[in-house]
Each structure stands twice: as structure tokens, then as C-alpha cells.
Coordinates of C-alpha atoms and ligand atoms in Angstrom, one line a residue:
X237 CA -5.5 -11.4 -32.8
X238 CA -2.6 -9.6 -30.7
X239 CA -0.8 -11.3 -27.9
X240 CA 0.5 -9.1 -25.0
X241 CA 3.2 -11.4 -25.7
X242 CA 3.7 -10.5 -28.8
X243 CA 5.4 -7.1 -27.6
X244 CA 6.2 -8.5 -24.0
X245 CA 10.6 -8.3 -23.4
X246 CA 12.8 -8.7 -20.6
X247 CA 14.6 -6.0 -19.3
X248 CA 17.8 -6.9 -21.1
X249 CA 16.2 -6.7 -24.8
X250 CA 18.1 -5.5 -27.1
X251 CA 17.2 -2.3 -28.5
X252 CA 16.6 -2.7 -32.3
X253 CA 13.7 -5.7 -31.7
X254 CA 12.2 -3.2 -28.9
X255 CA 11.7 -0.7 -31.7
X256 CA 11.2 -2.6 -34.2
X257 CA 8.0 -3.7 -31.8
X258 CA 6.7 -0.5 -30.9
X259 CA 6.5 0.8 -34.0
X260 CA 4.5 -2.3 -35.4
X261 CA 2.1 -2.1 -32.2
X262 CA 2.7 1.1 -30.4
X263 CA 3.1 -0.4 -27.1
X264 CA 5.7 -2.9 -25.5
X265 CA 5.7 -4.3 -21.6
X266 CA 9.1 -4.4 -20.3
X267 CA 9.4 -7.5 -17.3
X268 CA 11.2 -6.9 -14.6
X269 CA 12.8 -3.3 -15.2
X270 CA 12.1 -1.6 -11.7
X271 CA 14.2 -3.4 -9.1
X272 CA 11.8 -4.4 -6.3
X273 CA 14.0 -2.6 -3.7
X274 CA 13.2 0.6 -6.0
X275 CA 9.8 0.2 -5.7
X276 CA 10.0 -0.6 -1.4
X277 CA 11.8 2.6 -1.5
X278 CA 8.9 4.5 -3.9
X279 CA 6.3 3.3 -1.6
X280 CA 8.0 4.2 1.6
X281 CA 8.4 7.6 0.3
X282 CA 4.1 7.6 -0.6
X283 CA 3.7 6.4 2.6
X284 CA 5.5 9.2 4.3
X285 CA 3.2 11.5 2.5
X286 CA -0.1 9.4 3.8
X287 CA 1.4 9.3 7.6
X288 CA 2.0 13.2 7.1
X289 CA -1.7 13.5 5.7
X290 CA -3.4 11.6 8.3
X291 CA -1.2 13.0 12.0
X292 CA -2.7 16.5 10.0
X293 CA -6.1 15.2 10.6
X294 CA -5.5 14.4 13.8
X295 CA -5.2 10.4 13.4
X296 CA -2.3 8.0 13.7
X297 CA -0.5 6.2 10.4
X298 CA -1.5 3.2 11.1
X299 CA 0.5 0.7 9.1
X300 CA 3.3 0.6 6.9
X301 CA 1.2 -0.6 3.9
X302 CA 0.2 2.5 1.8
X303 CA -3.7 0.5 1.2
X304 CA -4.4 0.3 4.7
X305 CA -3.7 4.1 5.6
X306 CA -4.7 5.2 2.3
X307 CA -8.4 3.6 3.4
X308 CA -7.8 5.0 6.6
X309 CA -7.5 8.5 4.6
X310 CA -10.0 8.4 1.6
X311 CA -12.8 6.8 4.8
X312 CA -12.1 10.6 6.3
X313 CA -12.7 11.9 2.5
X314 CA -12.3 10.6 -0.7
X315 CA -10.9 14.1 -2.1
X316 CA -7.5 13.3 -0.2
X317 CA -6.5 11.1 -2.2
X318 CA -5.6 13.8 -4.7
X319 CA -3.5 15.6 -2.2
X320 CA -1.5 13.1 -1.6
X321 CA -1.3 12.5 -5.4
X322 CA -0.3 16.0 -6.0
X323 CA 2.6 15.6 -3.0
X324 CA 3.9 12.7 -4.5
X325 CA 4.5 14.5 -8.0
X326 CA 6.2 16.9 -6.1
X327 CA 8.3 14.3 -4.2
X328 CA 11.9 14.1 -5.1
X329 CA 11.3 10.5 -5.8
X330 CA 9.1 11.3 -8.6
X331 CA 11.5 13.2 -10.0
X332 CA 14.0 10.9 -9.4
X333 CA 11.4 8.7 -11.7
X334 CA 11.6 11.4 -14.8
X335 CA 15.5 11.1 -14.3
X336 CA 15.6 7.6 -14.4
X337 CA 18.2 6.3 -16.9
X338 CA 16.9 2.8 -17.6
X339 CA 13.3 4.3 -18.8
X340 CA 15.1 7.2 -21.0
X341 CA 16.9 3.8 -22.7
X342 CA 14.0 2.0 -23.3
X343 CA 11.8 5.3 -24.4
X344 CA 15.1 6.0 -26.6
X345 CA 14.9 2.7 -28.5
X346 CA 10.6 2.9 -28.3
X347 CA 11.0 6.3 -30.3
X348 CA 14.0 5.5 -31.8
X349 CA 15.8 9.2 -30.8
X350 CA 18.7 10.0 -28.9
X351 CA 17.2 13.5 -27.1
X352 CA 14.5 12.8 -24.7
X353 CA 12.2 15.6 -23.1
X354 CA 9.8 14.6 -19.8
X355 CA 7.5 17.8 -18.8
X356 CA 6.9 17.4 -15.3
X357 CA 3.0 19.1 -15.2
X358 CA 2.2 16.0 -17.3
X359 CA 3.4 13.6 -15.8
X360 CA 1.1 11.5 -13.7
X361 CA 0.9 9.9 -10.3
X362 CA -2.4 7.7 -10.7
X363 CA -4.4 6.1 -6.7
X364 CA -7.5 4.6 -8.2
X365 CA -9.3 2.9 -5.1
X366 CA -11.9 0.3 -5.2
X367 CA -15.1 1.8 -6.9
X368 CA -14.0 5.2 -7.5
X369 CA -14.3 5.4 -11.2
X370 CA -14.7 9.5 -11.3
X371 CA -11.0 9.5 -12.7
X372 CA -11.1 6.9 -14.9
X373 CA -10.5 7.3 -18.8
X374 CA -12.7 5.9 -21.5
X375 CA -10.8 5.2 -24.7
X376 CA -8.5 7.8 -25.9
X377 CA -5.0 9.0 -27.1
X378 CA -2.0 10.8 -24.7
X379 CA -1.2 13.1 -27.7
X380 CA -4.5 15.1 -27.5
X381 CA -3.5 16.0 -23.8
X382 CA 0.0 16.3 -23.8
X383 CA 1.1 17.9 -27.1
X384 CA 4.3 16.9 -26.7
X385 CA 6.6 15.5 -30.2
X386 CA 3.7 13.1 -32.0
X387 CA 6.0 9.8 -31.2
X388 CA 6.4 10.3 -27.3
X389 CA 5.8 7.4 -25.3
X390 CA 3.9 7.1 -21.9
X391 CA 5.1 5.2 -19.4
X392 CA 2.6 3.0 -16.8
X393 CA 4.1 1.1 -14.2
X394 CA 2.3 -0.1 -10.7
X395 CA 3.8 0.1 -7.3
X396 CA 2.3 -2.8 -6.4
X397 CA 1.0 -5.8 -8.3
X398 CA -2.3 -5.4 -10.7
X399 CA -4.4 -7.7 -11.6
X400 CA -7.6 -8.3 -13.1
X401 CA -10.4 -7.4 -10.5
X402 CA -7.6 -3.8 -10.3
X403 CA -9.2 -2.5 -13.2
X404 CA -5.8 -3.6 -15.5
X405 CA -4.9 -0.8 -18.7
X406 CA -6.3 -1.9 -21.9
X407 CA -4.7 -0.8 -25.4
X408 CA -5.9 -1.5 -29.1
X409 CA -2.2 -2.3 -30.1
X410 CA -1.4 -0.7 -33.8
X411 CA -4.0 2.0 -33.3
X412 CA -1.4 4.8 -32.9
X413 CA -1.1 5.8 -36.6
X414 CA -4.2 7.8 -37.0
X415 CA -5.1 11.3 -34.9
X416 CA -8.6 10.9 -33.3
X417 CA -10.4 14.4 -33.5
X418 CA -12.0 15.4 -30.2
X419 CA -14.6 17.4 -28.5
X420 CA -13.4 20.1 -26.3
X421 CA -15.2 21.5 -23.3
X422 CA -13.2 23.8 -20.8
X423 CA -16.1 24.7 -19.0
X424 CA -16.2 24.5 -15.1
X425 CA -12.5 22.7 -15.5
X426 CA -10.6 23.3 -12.5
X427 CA -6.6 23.0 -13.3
X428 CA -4.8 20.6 -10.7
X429 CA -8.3 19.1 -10.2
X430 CA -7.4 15.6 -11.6
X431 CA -10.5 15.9 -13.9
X432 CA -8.4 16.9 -17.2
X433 CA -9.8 13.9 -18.9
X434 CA -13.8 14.9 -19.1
X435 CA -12.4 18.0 -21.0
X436 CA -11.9 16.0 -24.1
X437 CA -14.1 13.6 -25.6
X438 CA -12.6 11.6 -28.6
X439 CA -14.3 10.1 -31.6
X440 CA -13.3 6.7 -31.2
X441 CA -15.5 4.1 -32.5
X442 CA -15.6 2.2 -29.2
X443 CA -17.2 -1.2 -30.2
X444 CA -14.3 -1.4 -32.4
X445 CA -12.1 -0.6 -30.1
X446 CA -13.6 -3.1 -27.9
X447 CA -13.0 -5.8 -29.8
X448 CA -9.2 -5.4 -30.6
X449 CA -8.4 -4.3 -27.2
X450 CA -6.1 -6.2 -25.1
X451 CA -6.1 -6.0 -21.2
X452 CA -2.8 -5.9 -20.0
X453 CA -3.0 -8.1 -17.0
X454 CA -1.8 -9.1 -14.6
X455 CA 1.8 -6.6 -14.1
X456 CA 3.8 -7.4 -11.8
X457 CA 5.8 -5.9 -9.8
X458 CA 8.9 -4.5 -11.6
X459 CA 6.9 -4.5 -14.7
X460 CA 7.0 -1.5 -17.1
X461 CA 4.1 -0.3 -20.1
X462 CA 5.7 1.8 -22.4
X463 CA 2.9 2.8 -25.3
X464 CA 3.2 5.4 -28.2
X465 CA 1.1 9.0 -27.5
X466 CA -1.6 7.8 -30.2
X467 CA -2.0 4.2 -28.6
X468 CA -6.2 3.8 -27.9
X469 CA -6.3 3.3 -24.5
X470 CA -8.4 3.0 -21.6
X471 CA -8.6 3.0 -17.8
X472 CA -10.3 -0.2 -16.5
X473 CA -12.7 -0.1 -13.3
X474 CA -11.6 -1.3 -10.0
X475 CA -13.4 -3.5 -8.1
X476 CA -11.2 -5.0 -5.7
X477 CA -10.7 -4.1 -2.5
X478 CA -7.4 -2.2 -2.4
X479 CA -5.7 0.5 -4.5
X480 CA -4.4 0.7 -7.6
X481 CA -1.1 3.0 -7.9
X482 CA 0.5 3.7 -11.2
X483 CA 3.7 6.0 -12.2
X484 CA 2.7 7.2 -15.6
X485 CA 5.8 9.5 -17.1
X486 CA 5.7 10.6 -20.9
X487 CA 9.0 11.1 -22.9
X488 CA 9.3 12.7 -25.9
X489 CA 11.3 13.1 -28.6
X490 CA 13.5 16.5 -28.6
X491 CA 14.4 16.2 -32.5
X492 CA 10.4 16.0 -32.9
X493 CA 10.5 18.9 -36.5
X494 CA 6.6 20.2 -35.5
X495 CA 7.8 20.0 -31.6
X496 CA 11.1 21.9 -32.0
X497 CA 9.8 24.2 -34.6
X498 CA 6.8 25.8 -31.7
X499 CA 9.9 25.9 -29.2
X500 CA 8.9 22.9 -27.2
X501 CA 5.7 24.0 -26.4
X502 CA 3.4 21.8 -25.2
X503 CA 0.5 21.4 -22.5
X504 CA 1.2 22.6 -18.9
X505 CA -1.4 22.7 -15.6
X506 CA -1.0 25.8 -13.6
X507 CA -2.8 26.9 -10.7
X508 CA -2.4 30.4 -10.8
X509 CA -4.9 31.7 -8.4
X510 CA -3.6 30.0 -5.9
X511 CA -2.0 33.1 -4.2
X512 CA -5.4 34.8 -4.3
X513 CA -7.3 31.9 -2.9
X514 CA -5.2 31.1 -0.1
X515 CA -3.8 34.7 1.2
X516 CA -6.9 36.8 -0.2
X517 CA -6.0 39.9 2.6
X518 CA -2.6 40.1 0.8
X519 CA -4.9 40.6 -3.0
X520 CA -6.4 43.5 -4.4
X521 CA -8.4 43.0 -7.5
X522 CA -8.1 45.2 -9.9
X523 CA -9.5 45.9 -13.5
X524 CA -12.7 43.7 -13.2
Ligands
LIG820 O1 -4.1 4.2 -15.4 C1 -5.2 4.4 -16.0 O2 -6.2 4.0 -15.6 C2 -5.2 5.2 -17.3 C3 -4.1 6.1 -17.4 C4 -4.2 6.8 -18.7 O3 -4.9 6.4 -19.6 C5 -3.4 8.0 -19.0 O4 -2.9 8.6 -18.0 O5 -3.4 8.4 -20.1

């Protein structure tokens, strides 16, 4: 039975036993690679975003921890939580995240490749409160949703501790060498409506999945996941009483032959009717 420290490292690792471990298990959990005065400064930027959110609503920030006006927030309505999700991807910060030159060296000796790509529409920002499990993912692969090269990695670190009453990630490590086939359902999907993951519905053999899985738990603060895009894995529920928030990248790899060859295509999240919805007197509808 896998270990999560069998593919556990410290931030110093050198790069060939790094790859050498992600391609036998398709994941590896970097200690200690996000400086904890990076992650002060990440949260102070969410919690910018929450104080912004709440004065809109006509109530003061109340704190400088993110869980206590993020409660403050979701107690007004649970669906705010998105918006401040969708700010935060938005947030130079985050993209200060995709540019981050100590992830692009640990994805580049993951995928072993030297040209990364990170596609901003799929990259996640993840707020999972207590006992909201209408976002969480049953078992499943990244590749399926992502489409970007077949060896990209995803990246999953917390902005504040998780542990196990959090609802920690599980993985079935050395699963990523075989395409699940899915189910597709588009219908009634809403882009930018954090519900992409009901659209798919994989064939995964879930009993079996059950019983190789390992939780990855606790992770600490500082503490990175790095898994390969056809890793099984799964969200797990929360049932404590504060937040879990998780930066969750993906990197591919440029040099990818089937990704290069469609011209980098891959999946993006557009909300195009925006304009229409929000300035309708400006619209005219025409050929319907
Ligand atoms: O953080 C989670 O609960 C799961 C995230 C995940 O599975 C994903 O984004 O692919």
C-alpha cells in the first residue's frame, strides 16, 4: 500500500528523484515551498476582496481573518462566495501565482519538459465552507476538463492549514496511465458558474478507487500537491467549522506532439452574454 510519504520531498529536492516519483505515482507533495510571508501576503490580498464585498452590502469587514468575514459573507448568501472566488482569479496575486518560478521548476521536473503553458480560465481558486458540498468533486481526472498536453500537472496548495475534519484531497496514486471515458451533459450549464464538474461524469470504478486512495492530510502551510492530469482524484467533504481555501494552477507541457499539433487548444470558460445581461438597453437581438 502507498505512503504519502513515499512521494512526499522537501522543497530543496533535487529534480531527477522528483520525476522519477511522479511518474511512478503521478503525484508528489512538496513541504515547505510557499514561504509563509507569501501566503500572509495571499490572504491579505483575499481579504481585501471579502472587506470590498461586505462594505458593498452595507456591513463592516469585521476581522482580519478571511474565515470570520467570509462567514460573515456566505451568512448574507452562500452564492458570494463565488464572487469573491472569481475576483480573486482575477487578482494580480493570482497571477502572480501562474508566474511563480519555484512551481514552473517543480512542474518542469514533474513533467520532465523545459516549456511550460498555465491557461488562466482553468485555473482554480477553490472556498469550500463547512457543509457546502455543491462544489465538491467525486472521483475523476483534470485531463477530461482541461485538455491541456496529456502530462500537465495540477497544482493544490491551501492558504491555510487542512486537516482532516477540512475535507483533505484524496488521490489513487499510479492511476494516471489510463484515460477514464466519461458522460457528458451540457445541459442547463452556466459557464463561470463553478458547477463545471456535474458536466462530466466519469467511469471510474469507485469501490476500487476507494480502496487505493490515499487522503492527503494534514497540509500544512507552505505545503504544495503537484499530481499528473490523469491522477483519480477526489474532493473530500468539509465538516469543520471554517473554510477550506486552495490555489489549484495546472501547467502543461508546451512540447506536448497532440497539444502543439491543435495549436494549443484547449478548454476555456467564457461568459459571453455578459454584455447583454448586464446593459440589455445598449442590445438589440437580432436573427432569432
Ligand atoms: O479541492 C478539491 O476539493 C478538489 C479539486 C479538484 O479536484 C480539481 O480542481 O480538479
Amino acid at each position: 500500500m502507498t505512503d504519502v510519504q513515499d512521494f512526499t520531498f522537501e522543497a530543496n529536492a533535487d529534480a531527477e528523484r522528483l520525476r522519477r516519483a511522479f511518474e511512478a505515482q503521478g503525484v508528489v507533495v512538496i513541504k515547505n515551498l510557499v514561504t509563509k510571508e507569501r501566503l500572509g501576503e495571499q490572504r491579505a490580498a483575499v481579504n481585501r476582496l471579502l472587506a470590498i464585498k461586505l462594505q458593498r452590502l452595507g456591513h463592516s469587514p469585521i476581522s482580519d481573518d478571511i474565515d470570520e468575514n467570509l462567514n460573515a459573507l456566505v451568512t448574507l448568501d452562500q452564492g458570494h462566495a463565488m464572487d469573491i472566488i472569481r475576483a480573486v482569479k482575477d487578482s494580480p496575486f493570482f497571477y502572480g501565482i501562474l508566474a511563480d518560478a519555484k512551481l514552473h521548476e517543480i512542474c518542469r521536473a514533474c513533467l520532465n519538459c523545459e516549456t511550460l503553458l498555465s491557461i488562466h480560465d482553468i485555473a482554480q481558486f477553490r472556498i469550500d465552507p463547512p457543509n457546502h458540498d455543491e462544489r465538491n468533486f467525486e472521483w475523476h481526472q483534470d485531463f477530461q476538463y482541461n485538455v491541456m498536453s496529456m502530462n500537465s500537472a495540477t497544482v493544490w496548495y491551501p492558504l491555510k492549514r487542512v486537516a482532516e475534519e477540512m475535507g483533505p484531497l484524496a488521490v489513487v496514486p499510479g492511476s494516471h496511465r489510463t484515460i477514464v471515458p466519461v458522460e457528458m451533459n451540457f445541459q442547463g450549464h452556466k459557464p463561470g458558474s463553478g458547477l463545471m464538474h456535474a458536466v462530466l461524469r466519469f467511469e471510474v470504478d469507485e469501490r476500487e478507487a476507494e480502496r487505493k486512495a490515499v487522503v492527503l492530510c494534514p497540509i500544512e502551510e507552505g505545503d504544495v500537491v503537484v499530481f499528473h492530469s490523469l491522477m483519480l482524484h477526489r474532493s473530500g467533504a468539509n465538516r469543520s467549522n471554517r473554510s477550506r481555501w486552495t490555489v489549484n494552477p495546472r501547467f502543461g507541457d508546451a512540447a506536448d506532439p497532440a497539444f502543439a499539433d491543435r495549436g494549443w487548444l484547449a478548454v476555456r470558460d467564457r461568459t459571453q452574454t455578459a454584455f447583454a445581461q448586464y446593459y440589455p438597453e445598449y442590445v438589440k437581438v437580432s436573427g432569432s
